[in-house]
Amino acid sequence: MKIKRLGLKNYRNCTDIELVFPSAKTLIIGKNAQGKTNILESIFFLSDLKSPRTATISDLIQFEKSQFEINANIEKNNTDIELDYLYTSDKKRELKINKVKTTPKNFKLVAKTVLFSTKDMLLLRGSPEDRRNWLDRAISQIYPAYDERLSKYDKIRIQKNNLLKSEVIDKALYDIYNEQLVITGANIIFLRKKFLKEIEQIASVKHNTISESEKFTLSYTCPKDNIEDISEYLKLELRERKKEEFARKQSCVGPHRDDIIFKINGADATKFASQGQQRTLVLSLKLSELEIIKDKTGFYPILLLDDVLAELDDRRQNYLLKSIDKNTQTIITSVDTLLFEQEFLKDVIIYNIENGKISKQETL
Ligand SMILES: Nc1ncnc2c1ncn2[C@@H]1O[C@H](COP(=O)(O)OP(=O)(O)O)[C@@H](O)[C@H]1O
Ligand SMILES: [Mg+2]
């Protein structure tokens, strides 16, 4: 799967731009705050209908404008699919596939992306929420129904929180919410653990190639693996922490509180790994995500590398660039082209961006 063309109108600082992607590799070069990330964000948006940087879609509308548009041509199975997305300041949106109105669910199925940004480098240093977000996003790229499960779970959890905040708590209703949370929660935990097992297998091989003597493992806060055991575990936790939930007036048990534990040679990587070790781990995870999406969907996702090369040392940079399959379309942003070897720059399309305006670089 490839993006062949991208058009943005009033999207952040891009008033009206068009980019074509005739080569498998594209570099977008520009100084800070010129719009490099904005372009990658808009491609990510096509696959997720979410921004990795903001939860408020209207932030994407150019200041003082009333709407933004993303228009793209995606090539899949040798057919061209046109995507149109429009969002207005009164929160109306219009999604089209090949000029025909469609649902968000169908829209998101067309393009898949793996984004690797400097923020991901902080995955291990970040909060449990950052790690859950990474995991949830990766899973929803391969199981489109996962998002719905997450929203269902959240809806019940919010209702339960409201109940816990009310003056007189209806105990029967509290039990009903818990039963529903156990059913959807166990399902979410089950899929998360299944995914983590898969990615651990692939990523540990990659990790070992870069770091040789090191072994990394992944685990998840809930120790159980099958749905029945996870449900029992959740029920027990809910019973044991009922007092705490009433005292704190919020739900304290379930997948919204869980975390992923990364270990290198048996030691907790969030606490003990050096910056270099953490980067190797994240790099291995990102490349594995790519492989899993390819295996599950049959398509190579679009790889978006946002400013990450500068953060990696030569060895890791080389490993990254060499291990990207030639069938994977890669769009890379960087402050300059100095980081790249001549060999790599040979069949690359280079765009310069300045103040949201794009120009093609003809020769180096
Ligand atoms: N809604 C918006 N309307 C207009 N400009 C915006 C909007 N959101 C962000 N910007 C501008 O976009 C620029 C940042 O773009 P970004 O892609 O993050 O830069 P970089 O090239 O460093 O990756 C800033 O100049 C910021 O003011
Ligand atoms: Mg940026």
mmCIF file of C-alpha atoms and ligand atoms in Angstrom:
data_model
loop_
_atom_site.group_PDB
_atom_site.id
_atom_site.type_symbol
_atom_site.label_atom_id
_atom_site.label_comp_id
_atom_site.label_asym_id
_atom_site.label_seq_id
_atom_site.Cartn_x
_atom_site.Cartn_y
_atom_site.Cartn_z
ATOM 1 C CA MET A 1 0.000 0.000 0.000
ATOM 2 C CA LYS A 2 1.294 3.414 -0.920
ATOM 3 C CA ILE A 3 0.259 7.008 -0.754
ATOM 4 C CA LYS A 4 0.688 8.495 -4.233
ATOM 5 C CA ARG A 5 -0.558 12.003 -3.660
ATOM 6 C CA LEU A 6 -1.457 14.206 -0.721
ATOM 7 C CA GLY A 7 -3.361 17.472 -0.845
ATOM 8 C CA LEU A 8 -3.865 19.677 2.202
ATOM 9 C CA LYS A 9 -6.102 22.737 2.465
ATOM 10 C CA ASN A 10 -5.997 24.958 5.543
ATOM 11 C CA TYR A 11 -4.432 22.116 7.489
ATOM 12 C CA ARG A 12 -2.397 23.728 10.297
ATOM 13 C CA ASN A 13 0.193 25.977 8.566
ATOM 14 C CA CYS A 14 -0.316 24.352 5.159
ATOM 15 C CA THR A 15 -2.736 26.624 3.302
ATOM 16 C CA ASP A 16 -2.822 24.757 0.024
ATOM 17 C CA ILE A 17 -0.182 22.165 -0.819
ATOM 18 C CA GLU A 18 0.158 19.150 -3.073
ATOM 19 C CA LEU A 19 2.767 16.427 -2.752
ATOM 20 C CA VAL A 20 3.332 13.453 -4.997
ATOM 21 C CA PHE A 21 5.225 10.350 -3.897
ATOM 22 C CA PRO A 22 6.603 8.696 -7.034
ATOM 23 C CA SER A 23 9.445 6.993 -5.178
ATOM 24 C CA ALA A 24 9.321 4.542 -2.255
ATOM 25 C CA LYS A 25 11.302 7.024 -0.194
ATOM 26 C CA THR A 26 10.569 10.665 0.421
ATOM 27 C CA LEU A 27 12.494 13.149 2.497
ATOM 28 C CA ILE A 28 10.879 16.296 3.830
ATOM 29 C CA ILE A 29 13.545 18.768 4.826
ATOM 30 C CA GLY A 30 12.987 21.989 6.712
ATOM 31 C CA LYS A 31 13.996 24.054 9.703
ATOM 32 C CA ASN A 32 12.092 23.881 12.962
ATOM 33 C CA ALA A 33 8.421 24.858 13.031
ATOM 34 C CA GLN A 34 8.038 24.922 9.221
ATOM 35 C CA GLY A 35 5.424 22.147 8.970
ATOM 36 C CA LYS A 36 7.321 18.840 8.624
ATOM 37 C CA THR A 37 5.456 17.096 11.412
ATOM 38 C CA ASN A 38 2.187 18.618 10.210
ATOM 39 C CA ILE A 39 2.517 16.725 6.938
ATOM 40 C CA LEU A 40 3.245 13.390 8.611
ATOM 41 C CA GLU A 41 0.454 14.055 11.086
ATOM 42 C CA SER A 42 -2.027 14.500 8.228
ATOM 43 C CA ILE A 43 -1.033 11.133 6.717
ATOM 44 C CA PHE A 44 -1.309 9.494 10.124
ATOM 45 C CA PHE A 45 -4.723 11.138 10.418
ATOM 46 C CA LEU A 46 -5.957 9.306 7.310
ATOM 47 C CA SER A 47 -5.238 5.967 8.970
ATOM 48 C CA ASP A 48 -6.487 6.771 12.458
ATOM 49 C CA LEU A 49 -8.820 9.779 12.200
ATOM 50 C CA LYS A 50 -6.898 10.981 15.228
ATOM 51 C CA SER A 51 -3.842 13.130 15.655
ATOM 52 C CA PRO A 52 -0.891 11.865 17.672
ATOM 53 C CA ARG A 53 -0.470 15.419 18.992
ATOM 54 C CA THR A 54 -3.928 16.603 19.965
ATOM 55 C CA ALA A 55 -7.267 15.159 20.982
ATOM 56 C CA THR A 56 -9.063 18.215 19.564
ATOM 57 C CA ILE A 57 -9.594 17.908 15.834
ATOM 58 C CA SER A 58 -10.383 21.611 15.437
ATOM 59 C CA ASP A 59 -6.733 22.338 16.417
ATOM 60 C CA LEU A 60 -5.909 21.100 12.930
ATOM 61 C CA ILE A 61 -7.893 23.860 11.241
ATOM 62 C CA GLN A 62 -5.608 26.703 10.197
ATOM 63 C CA PHE A 63 -5.901 29.690 12.522
ATOM 64 C CA GLU A 64 -8.834 31.923 11.524
ATOM 65 C CA LYS A 65 -10.088 29.504 8.863
ATOM 66 C CA SER A 66 -13.370 27.651 9.042
ATOM 67 C CA GLN A 67 -12.409 24.190 7.792
ATOM 68 C CA PHE A 68 -9.575 21.945 6.690
ATOM 69 C CA GLU A 69 -9.369 19.278 3.995
ATOM 70 C CA ILE A 70 -7.124 16.289 3.420
ATOM 71 C CA ASN A 71 -7.284 14.646 0.046
ATOM 72 C CA ALA A 72 -5.144 11.657 -0.897
ATOM 73 C CA ASN A 73 -4.686 8.934 -3.438
ATOM 74 C CA ILE A 74 -3.775 5.557 -2.040
ATOM 75 C CA GLU A 75 -2.610 2.673 -4.183
ATOM 76 C CA LYS A 76 -3.605 -0.731 -2.924
ATOM 77 C CA ASN A 77 -3.661 -3.988 -4.912
ATOM 78 C CA ASN A 78 -2.833 -1.950 -8.010
ATOM 79 C CA THR A 79 -6.017 0.059 -7.671
ATOM 80 C CA ASP A 80 -6.261 3.707 -6.873
ATOM 81 C CA ILE A 81 -8.393 4.744 -3.920
ATOM 82 C CA GLU A 82 -9.191 8.373 -3.354
ATOM 83 C CA LEU A 83 -9.751 9.601 0.186
ATOM 84 C CA ASP A 84 -11.382 12.903 1.070
ATOM 85 C CA TYR A 85 -11.689 14.251 4.580
ATOM 86 C CA LEU A 86 -13.273 17.557 5.493
ATOM 87 C CA TYR A 87 -13.714 19.021 8.976
ATOM 88 C CA THR A 88 -15.453 22.299 9.767
ATOM 89 C CA SER A 89 -15.210 24.584 12.772
ATOM 90 C CA ASP A 90 -18.786 23.695 13.737
ATOM 91 C CA LYS A 91 -17.545 20.100 14.176
ATOM 92 C CA LYS A 92 -19.111 18.680 11.038
ATOM 93 C CA ARG A 93 -17.085 16.203 9.094
ATOM 94 C CA GLU A 94 -17.386 14.563 5.730
ATOM 95 C CA LEU A 95 -15.538 11.405 4.759
ATOM 96 C CA LYS A 96 -15.440 10.011 1.252
ATOM 97 C CA ILE A 97 -13.902 7.039 -0.480
ATOM 98 C CA ASN A 98 -13.780 7.508 -4.236
ATOM 99 C CA LYS A 99 -16.133 10.501 -3.909
ATOM 100 C CA VAL A 100 -18.808 8.462 -2.101
ATOM 101 C CA LYS A 101 -19.670 9.281 1.520
ATOM 102 C CA THR A 102 -18.494 6.637 3.947
ATOM 103 C CA THR A 103 -18.216 5.775 7.652
ATOM 104 C CA PRO A 104 -15.155 6.452 9.821
ATOM 105 C CA LYS A 105 -14.703 2.701 10.237
ATOM 106 C CA ASN A 106 -14.476 2.063 6.481
ATOM 107 C CA PHE A 107 -12.362 5.150 5.928
ATOM 108 C CA LYS A 108 -9.762 4.003 8.443
ATOM 109 C CA LEU A 109 -9.474 0.613 6.756
ATOM 110 C CA VAL A 110 -7.899 2.066 3.605
ATOM 111 C CA ALA A 111 -4.517 3.330 4.800
ATOM 112 C CA LYS A 112 -2.268 1.966 7.542
ATOM 113 C CA THR A 113 0.662 3.826 9.017
ATOM 114 C CA VAL A 114 3.416 3.243 11.527
ATOM 115 C CA LEU A 115 4.646 6.501 13.011
ATOM 116 C CA PHE A 116 8.005 6.689 14.725
ATOM 117 C CA SER A 117 8.645 10.068 16.309
ATOM 118 C CA THR A 118 10.955 11.506 18.921
ATOM 119 C CA LYS A 119 8.061 11.214 21.351
ATOM 120 C CA ASP A 120 8.151 7.425 20.911
ATOM 121 C CA MET A 121 11.747 7.432 22.091
ATOM 122 C CA LEU A 122 10.294 8.393 25.450
ATOM 123 C CA LEU A 123 7.978 5.390 25.543
ATOM 124 C CA LEU A 124 9.889 3.788 28.383
ATOM 125 C CA ARG A 125 10.420 7.003 30.335
ATOM 126 C CA GLY A 126 6.825 8.087 29.821
ATOM 127 C CA SER A 127 3.711 7.343 31.835
ATOM 128 C CA PRO A 128 1.764 4.062 31.828
ATOM 129 C CA GLU A 129 -0.819 5.964 29.772
ATOM 130 C CA ASP A 130 1.758 6.634 27.030
ATOM 131 C CA ARG A 131 2.565 2.932 26.914
ATOM 132 C CA ARG A 132 -1.111 1.934 26.848
ATOM 133 C CA ASN A 133 -1.707 4.413 24.010
ATOM 134 C CA TRP A 134 1.137 2.950 21.987
ATOM 135 C CA LEU A 135 -0.203 -0.566 22.537
ATOM 136 C CA ASP A 136 -3.830 0.329 21.798
ATOM 137 C CA ARG A 137 -2.914 2.153 18.619
ATOM 138 C CA ALA A 138 -0.796 -0.748 17.373
ATOM 139 C CA ILE A 139 -3.588 -3.237 18.047
ATOM 140 C CA SER A 140 -6.284 -1.148 16.402
ATOM 141 C CA GLN A 141 -4.262 -1.098 13.177
ATOM 142 C CA ILE A 142 -4.649 -4.875 12.932
ATOM 143 C CA TYR A 143 -8.022 -5.439 14.665
ATOM 144 C CA PRO A 144 -10.303 -2.613 13.553
ATOM 145 C CA ALA A 145 -12.978 -3.730 16.066
ATOM 146 C CA TYR A 146 -10.592 -3.096 18.970
ATOM 147 C CA ASP A 147 -11.323 0.648 19.002
ATOM 148 C CA GLU A 148 -15.018 -0.027 19.521
ATOM 149 C CA ARG A 149 -14.241 -2.259 22.470
ATOM 150 C CA LEU A 150 -12.098 0.410 24.031
ATOM 151 C CA SER A 151 -14.814 3.033 23.652
ATOM 152 C CA LYS A 152 -17.433 0.675 25.064
ATOM 153 C CA TYR A 153 -15.217 0.003 28.075
ATOM 154 C CA ASP A 154 -14.579 3.721 28.579
ATOM 155 C CA LYS A 155 -18.259 4.534 28.409
ATOM 156 C CA ILE A 156 -19.084 2.068 31.198
ATOM 157 C CA ARG A 157 -16.089 3.205 33.243
ATOM 158 C CA ILE A 158 -17.222 6.834 33.034
ATOM 159 C CA GLN A 159 -20.753 5.852 34.080
ATOM 160 C CA LYS A 160 -19.293 3.947 37.019
ATOM 161 C CA ASN A 161 -17.166 6.947 38.012
ATOM 162 C CA ASN A 162 -20.238 9.168 37.935
ATOM 163 C CA LEU A 163 -22.053 6.680 40.122
ATOM 164 C CA LEU A 164 -19.146 6.613 42.603
ATOM 165 C CA LYS A 165 -19.294 10.417 42.775
ATOM 166 C CA SER A 166 -23.031 10.527 43.511
ATOM 167 C CA GLU A 167 -24.271 11.178 47.039
ATOM 168 C CA VAL A 168 -26.086 7.892 47.521
ATOM 169 C CA ILE A 169 -24.484 5.013 45.679
ATOM 170 C CA ASP A 170 -26.818 2.416 44.190
ATOM 171 C CA LYS A 171 -24.933 -0.792 45.112
ATOM 172 C CA ALA A 172 -26.842 -2.965 42.649
ATOM 173 C CA LEU A 173 -25.931 -0.639 39.801
ATOM 174 C CA TYR A 174 -22.298 -0.665 40.975
ATOM 175 C CA ASP A 175 -22.315 -4.465 40.643
ATOM 176 C CA ILE A 176 -23.893 -4.309 37.191
ATOM 177 C CA TYR A 177 -21.230 -1.880 35.963
ATOM 178 C CA ASN A 178 -18.526 -4.137 37.356
ATOM 179 C CA GLU A 179 -19.955 -7.162 35.566
ATOM 180 C CA GLN A 180 -19.926 -5.248 32.283
ATOM 181 C CA LEU A 181 -16.405 -3.945 32.931
ATOM 182 C CA VAL A 182 -15.185 -7.486 33.568
ATOM 183 C CA ILE A 183 -16.594 -8.718 30.244
ATOM 184 C CA THR A 184 -15.215 -5.894 28.033
ATOM 185 C CA GLY A 185 -12.077 -5.431 30.158
ATOM 186 C CA ALA A 186 -11.088 -9.103 29.950
ATOM 187 C CA ASN A 187 -11.472 -8.949 26.205
ATOM 188 C CA ILE A 188 -9.200 -5.921 25.948
ATOM 189 C CA ILE A 189 -6.568 -7.456 28.222
ATOM 190 C CA PHE A 190 -6.712 -10.710 26.261
ATOM 191 C CA LEU A 191 -6.012 -8.925 22.944
ATOM 192 C CA ARG A 192 -3.286 -6.784 24.488
ATOM 193 C CA LYS A 193 -1.486 -9.822 25.874
ATOM 194 C CA LYS A 194 -1.826 -11.711 22.607
ATOM 195 C CA PHE A 195 -0.309 -8.778 20.717
ATOM 196 C CA LEU A 196 2.484 -8.326 23.258
ATOM 197 C CA LYS A 197 3.476 -11.994 22.910
ATOM 198 C CA GLU A 198 3.679 -11.628 19.143
ATOM 199 C CA ILE A 199 5.633 -8.410 19.188
ATOM 200 C CA GLU A 200 7.972 -9.675 21.902
ATOM 201 C CA GLN A 201 8.950 -12.607 19.700
ATOM 202 C CA ILE A 202 9.719 -10.506 16.638
ATOM 203 C CA ALA A 203 11.243 -7.557 18.479
ATOM 204 C CA SER A 204 13.570 -9.623 20.652
ATOM 205 C CA VAL A 205 15.267 -11.006 17.528
ATOM 206 C CA LYS A 206 15.704 -7.491 16.107
ATOM 207 C CA HIS A 207 16.842 -6.173 19.448
ATOM 208 C CA ASN A 208 19.408 -8.903 19.738
ATOM 209 C CA THR A 209 20.834 -8.039 16.318
ATOM 210 C CA ILE A 210 21.548 -4.478 17.427
ATOM 211 C CA SER A 211 22.530 -5.084 21.015
ATOM 212 C CA GLU A 212 24.075 -8.575 20.851
ATOM 213 C CA SER A 213 24.396 -9.795 24.408
ATOM 214 C CA GLU A 214 21.183 -8.249 25.652
ATOM 215 C CA LYS A 215 17.860 -9.957 26.001
ATOM 216 C CA PHE A 216 14.656 -8.083 26.411
ATOM 217 C CA THR A 217 11.293 -9.296 27.639
ATOM 218 C CA LEU A 218 7.846 -7.801 27.824
ATOM 219 C CA SER A 219 5.144 -8.427 30.361
ATOM 220 C CA TYR A 220 1.812 -6.990 31.329
ATOM 221 C CA THR A 221 0.397 -6.132 34.752
ATOM 222 C CA CYS A 222 -2.376 -8.757 34.629
ATOM 223 C CA PRO A 223 -0.566 -12.091 34.904
ATOM 224 C CA LYS A 224 -3.341 -14.235 33.356
ATOM 225 C CA ASP A 225 -3.596 -15.177 29.674
ATOM 226 C CA ASN A 226 -6.942 -16.711 28.790
ATOM 227 C CA ILE A 227 -10.290 -14.920 28.945
ATOM 228 C CA GLU A 228 -11.723 -16.976 31.857
ATOM 229 C CA ASP A 229 -8.649 -16.512 34.035
ATOM 230 C CA ILE A 230 -8.453 -12.813 33.212
ATOM 231 C CA SER A 231 -12.153 -12.398 34.142
ATOM 232 C CA GLU A 232 -11.641 -14.193 37.470
ATOM 233 C CA TYR A 233 -8.574 -12.059 38.158
ATOM 234 C CA LEU A 234 -10.510 -8.852 37.457
ATOM 235 C CA LYS A 235 -13.450 -9.956 39.637
ATOM 236 C CA LEU A 236 -11.131 -10.710 42.529
ATOM 237 C CA GLU A 237 -9.323 -7.378 42.166
ATOM 238 C CA LEU A 238 -12.644 -5.535 42.034
ATOM 239 C CA ARG A 239 -13.760 -7.261 45.245
ATOM 240 C CA GLU A 240 -10.502 -6.581 47.015
ATOM 241 C CA ARG A 241 -10.342 -2.934 46.051
ATOM 242 C CA LYS A 242 -14.007 -2.017 46.485
ATOM 243 C CA LYS A 243 -13.295 0.063 49.593
ATOM 244 C CA GLU A 244 -10.584 1.973 47.754
ATOM 245 C CA GLU A 245 -12.920 2.656 44.817
ATOM 246 C CA PHE A 246 -15.577 4.045 47.162
ATOM 247 C CA ALA A 247 -13.024 6.151 49.019
ATOM 248 C CA ARG A 248 -11.404 7.564 45.884
ATOM 249 C CA LYS A 249 -14.713 7.805 43.999
ATOM 250 C CA GLN A 250 -13.251 6.286 40.858
ATOM 251 C CA SER A 251 -12.676 2.907 39.276
ATOM 252 C CA CYS A 252 -9.202 1.709 40.188
ATOM 253 C CA VAL A 253 -9.153 -1.725 38.555
ATOM 254 C CA GLY A 254 -8.964 -2.751 34.910
ATOM 255 C CA PRO A 255 -7.138 -2.226 31.624
ATOM 256 C CA HIS A 256 -7.263 1.576 31.988
ATOM 257 C CA ARG A 257 -4.824 1.238 34.907
ATOM 258 C CA ASP A 258 -2.549 -1.455 33.495
ATOM 259 C CA ASP A 259 1.010 -1.091 32.308
ATOM 260 C CA ILE A 260 3.570 -2.880 30.171
ATOM 261 C CA ILE A 261 6.802 -3.903 31.824
ATOM 262 C CA PHE A 262 9.927 -3.890 29.660
ATOM 263 C CA LYS A 263 12.976 -5.710 30.951
ATOM 264 C CA ILE A 264 16.516 -5.857 29.624
ATOM 265 C CA ASN A 265 18.521 -8.783 30.985
ATOM 266 C CA GLY A 266 15.948 -9.088 33.745
ATOM 267 C CA ALA A 267 16.113 -5.478 34.964
ATOM 268 C CA ASP A 268 13.205 -3.045 34.625
ATOM 269 C CA ALA A 269 14.124 -0.992 31.548
ATOM 270 C CA THR A 270 12.039 2.036 32.551
ATOM 271 C CA LYS A 271 14.288 2.445 35.590
ATOM 272 C CA PHE A 272 17.653 1.003 34.650
ATOM 273 C CA ALA A 273 18.140 1.175 30.887
ATOM 274 C CA SER A 274 20.477 3.787 29.432
ATOM 275 C CA GLN A 275 19.160 6.148 26.782
ATOM 276 C CA GLY A 276 20.873 4.087 24.078
ATOM 277 C CA GLN A 277 19.341 0.866 25.364
ATOM 278 C CA GLN A 278 15.902 2.458 25.438
ATOM 279 C CA ARG A 279 16.274 3.690 21.877
ATOM 280 C CA THR A 280 17.288 0.260 20.653
ATOM 281 C CA LEU A 281 14.255 -1.214 22.323
ATOM 282 C CA VAL A 282 11.841 1.306 20.834
ATOM 283 C CA LEU A 283 13.425 0.931 17.395
ATOM 284 C CA SER A 284 12.966 -2.857 17.589
ATOM 285 C CA LEU A 285 9.328 -2.415 18.615
ATOM 286 C CA LYS A 286 8.527 -0.007 15.787
ATOM 287 C CA LEU A 287 10.081 -2.218 13.121
ATOM 288 C CA SER A 288 8.161 -5.171 14.541
ATOM 289 C CA GLU A 289 4.882 -3.249 14.362
ATOM 290 C CA LEU A 290 5.523 -2.831 10.671
ATOM 291 C CA GLU A 291 6.051 -6.544 10.214
ATOM 292 C CA ILE A 292 2.959 -7.512 12.195
ATOM 293 C CA ILE A 293 0.732 -5.195 10.166
ATOM 294 C CA LYS A 294 2.158 -6.675 6.965
ATOM 295 C CA ASP A 295 1.514 -10.226 8.222
ATOM 296 C CA LYS A 296 -2.026 -9.580 9.416
ATOM 297 C CA THR A 297 -3.329 -7.329 6.656
ATOM 298 C CA GLY A 298 -1.225 -8.419 3.702
ATOM 299 C CA PHE A 299 -0.128 -4.806 3.082
ATOM 300 C CA TYR A 300 3.019 -2.944 3.957
ATOM 301 C CA PRO A 301 1.967 0.091 6.007
ATOM 302 C CA ILE A 302 3.403 3.534 5.312
ATOM 303 C CA LEU A 303 6.340 4.220 7.604
ATOM 304 C CA LEU A 304 6.488 7.786 8.906
ATOM 305 C CA LEU A 305 9.815 8.693 10.511
ATOM 306 C CA ASP A 306 9.520 12.051 12.200
ATOM 307 C CA ASP A 307 12.919 13.522 13.046
ATOM 308 C CA VAL A 308 14.117 10.292 14.632
ATOM 309 C CA LEU A 309 17.283 9.717 12.642
ATOM 310 C CA ALA A 310 19.094 12.576 14.343
ATOM 311 C CA GLU A 311 18.337 10.925 17.671
ATOM 312 C CA LEU A 312 19.935 7.620 16.748
ATOM 313 C CA ASP A 313 23.656 6.920 16.615
ATOM 314 C CA ASP A 314 25.222 5.738 13.332
ATOM 315 C CA ARG A 315 24.852 2.071 14.149
ATOM 316 C CA ARG A 316 21.151 2.320 14.953
ATOM 317 C CA GLN A 317 20.507 4.687 12.063
ATOM 318 C CA ASN A 318 22.079 2.237 9.666
ATOM 319 C CA TYR A 319 20.175 -0.649 11.109
ATOM 320 C CA LEU A 320 16.926 1.255 10.728
ATOM 321 C CA LEU A 321 17.513 2.355 7.137
ATOM 322 C CA LYS A 322 18.824 -1.035 6.039
ATOM 323 C CA SER A 323 16.073 -3.058 7.642
ATOM 324 C CA ILE A 324 13.231 -1.185 5.983
ATOM 325 C CA ASP A 325 11.905 -3.495 3.312
ATOM 326 C CA LYS A 326 12.127 -1.965 -0.155
ATOM 327 C CA ASN A 327 8.368 -2.412 -0.483
ATOM 328 C CA THR A 328 7.731 -0.207 2.505
ATOM 329 C CA GLN A 329 6.984 3.346 1.557
ATOM 330 C CA THR A 330 8.919 5.569 3.915
ATOM 331 C CA ILE A 331 8.444 9.281 4.495
ATOM 332 C CA ILE A 332 11.183 10.854 6.560
ATOM 333 C CA THR A 333 11.442 14.346 8.013
ATOM 334 C CA SER A 334 14.746 15.895 8.952
ATOM 335 C CA VAL A 335 16.365 19.261 9.475
ATOM 336 C CA ASP A 336 18.934 18.526 6.754
ATOM 337 C CA THR A 337 20.153 15.842 4.366
ATOM 338 C CA LEU A 338 23.595 15.564 5.961
ATOM 339 C CA LEU A 339 22.586 12.540 7.979
ATOM 340 C CA PHE A 340 21.971 10.410 4.925
ATOM 341 C CA GLU A 341 24.506 8.443 2.950
ATOM 342 C CA GLN A 342 24.814 9.259 -0.777
ATOM 343 C CA GLU A 343 23.725 5.712 -1.512
ATOM 344 C CA PHE A 344 20.457 6.272 0.307
ATOM 345 C CA LEU A 345 19.822 9.632 -1.344
ATOM 346 C CA LYS A 346 20.066 8.185 -4.843
ATOM 347 C CA ASP A 347 16.448 7.272 -5.401
ATOM 348 C CA VAL A 348 14.785 9.555 -2.947
ATOM 349 C CA ILE A 349 12.357 12.384 -3.631
ATOM 350 C CA ILE A 350 13.282 15.439 -1.600
ATOM 351 C CA TYR A 351 10.904 18.195 -0.648
ATOM 352 C CA ASN A 352 11.844 21.377 1.147
ATOM 353 C CA ILE A 353 9.324 22.971 3.408
ATOM 354 C CA GLU A 354 9.296 26.541 4.581
ATOM 355 C CA ASN A 355 6.454 28.179 6.416
ATOM 356 C CA GLY A 356 3.997 25.513 5.276
ATOM 357 C CA LYS A 357 5.020 25.831 1.618
ATOM 358 C CA ILE A 358 6.527 22.936 -0.256
ATOM 359 C CA SER A 359 9.091 22.963 -3.038
ATOM 360 C CA LYS A 360 10.737 20.040 -4.739
ATOM 361 C CA GLN A 361 14.509 19.781 -4.574
ATOM 362 C CA GLU A 362 15.736 18.861 -8.022
ATOM 363 C CA THR A 363 19.397 18.126 -7.430
ATOM 364 C CA LEU A 364 21.547 17.687 -4.370
HETATM 365 N N1 LIG B 1 -3.911 25.279 13.462
HETATM 366 C C1 LIG B 1 -2.806 25.885 13.003
HETATM 367 N N2 LIG B 1 -2.891 26.925 12.127
HETATM 368 C C2 LIG B 1 -1.789 27.540 11.646
HETATM 369 N N3 LIG B 1 -0.531 27.172 11.978
HETATM 370 C C3 LIG B 1 -0.387 26.157 12.843
HETATM 371 C C4 LIG B 1 -1.504 25.459 13.389
HETATM 372 N N4 LIG B 1 -1.031 24.485 14.207
HETATM 373 C C5 LIG B 1 0.312 24.591 14.174
HETATM 374 N N5 LIG B 1 0.700 25.575 13.357
HETATM 375 C C6 LIG B 1 2.078 26.010 13.030
HETATM 376 O O1 LIG B 1 2.788 24.930 12.486
HETATM 377 C C7 LIG B 1 4.159 25.070 12.809
HETATM 378 C C8 LIG B 1 4.702 23.807 13.412
HETATM 379 O O2 LIG B 1 4.702 22.847 12.457
HETATM 380 P P1 LIG B 1 5.452 21.461 12.697
HETATM 381 O O3 LIG B 1 5.009 20.583 11.610
HETATM 382 O O4 LIG B 1 5.264 20.984 14.081
HETATM 383 O O5 LIG B 1 6.966 21.929 12.500
HETATM 384 P P2 LIG B 1 8.262 21.048 12.268
HETATM 385 O O6 LIG B 1 8.741 21.433 10.898
HETATM 386 O O7 LIG B 1 9.212 21.521 13.317
HETATM 387 O O8 LIG B 1 7.917 19.626 12.392
HETATM 388 C C9 LIG B 1 4.281 26.193 13.796
HETATM 389 O O9 LIG B 1 4.774 27.327 13.122
HETATM 390 C C10 LIG B 1 2.858 26.401 14.262
HETATM 391 O O10 LIG B 1 2.592 27.727 14.594
HETATM 392 MG MG MG B 2 8.495 18.284 13.884
#
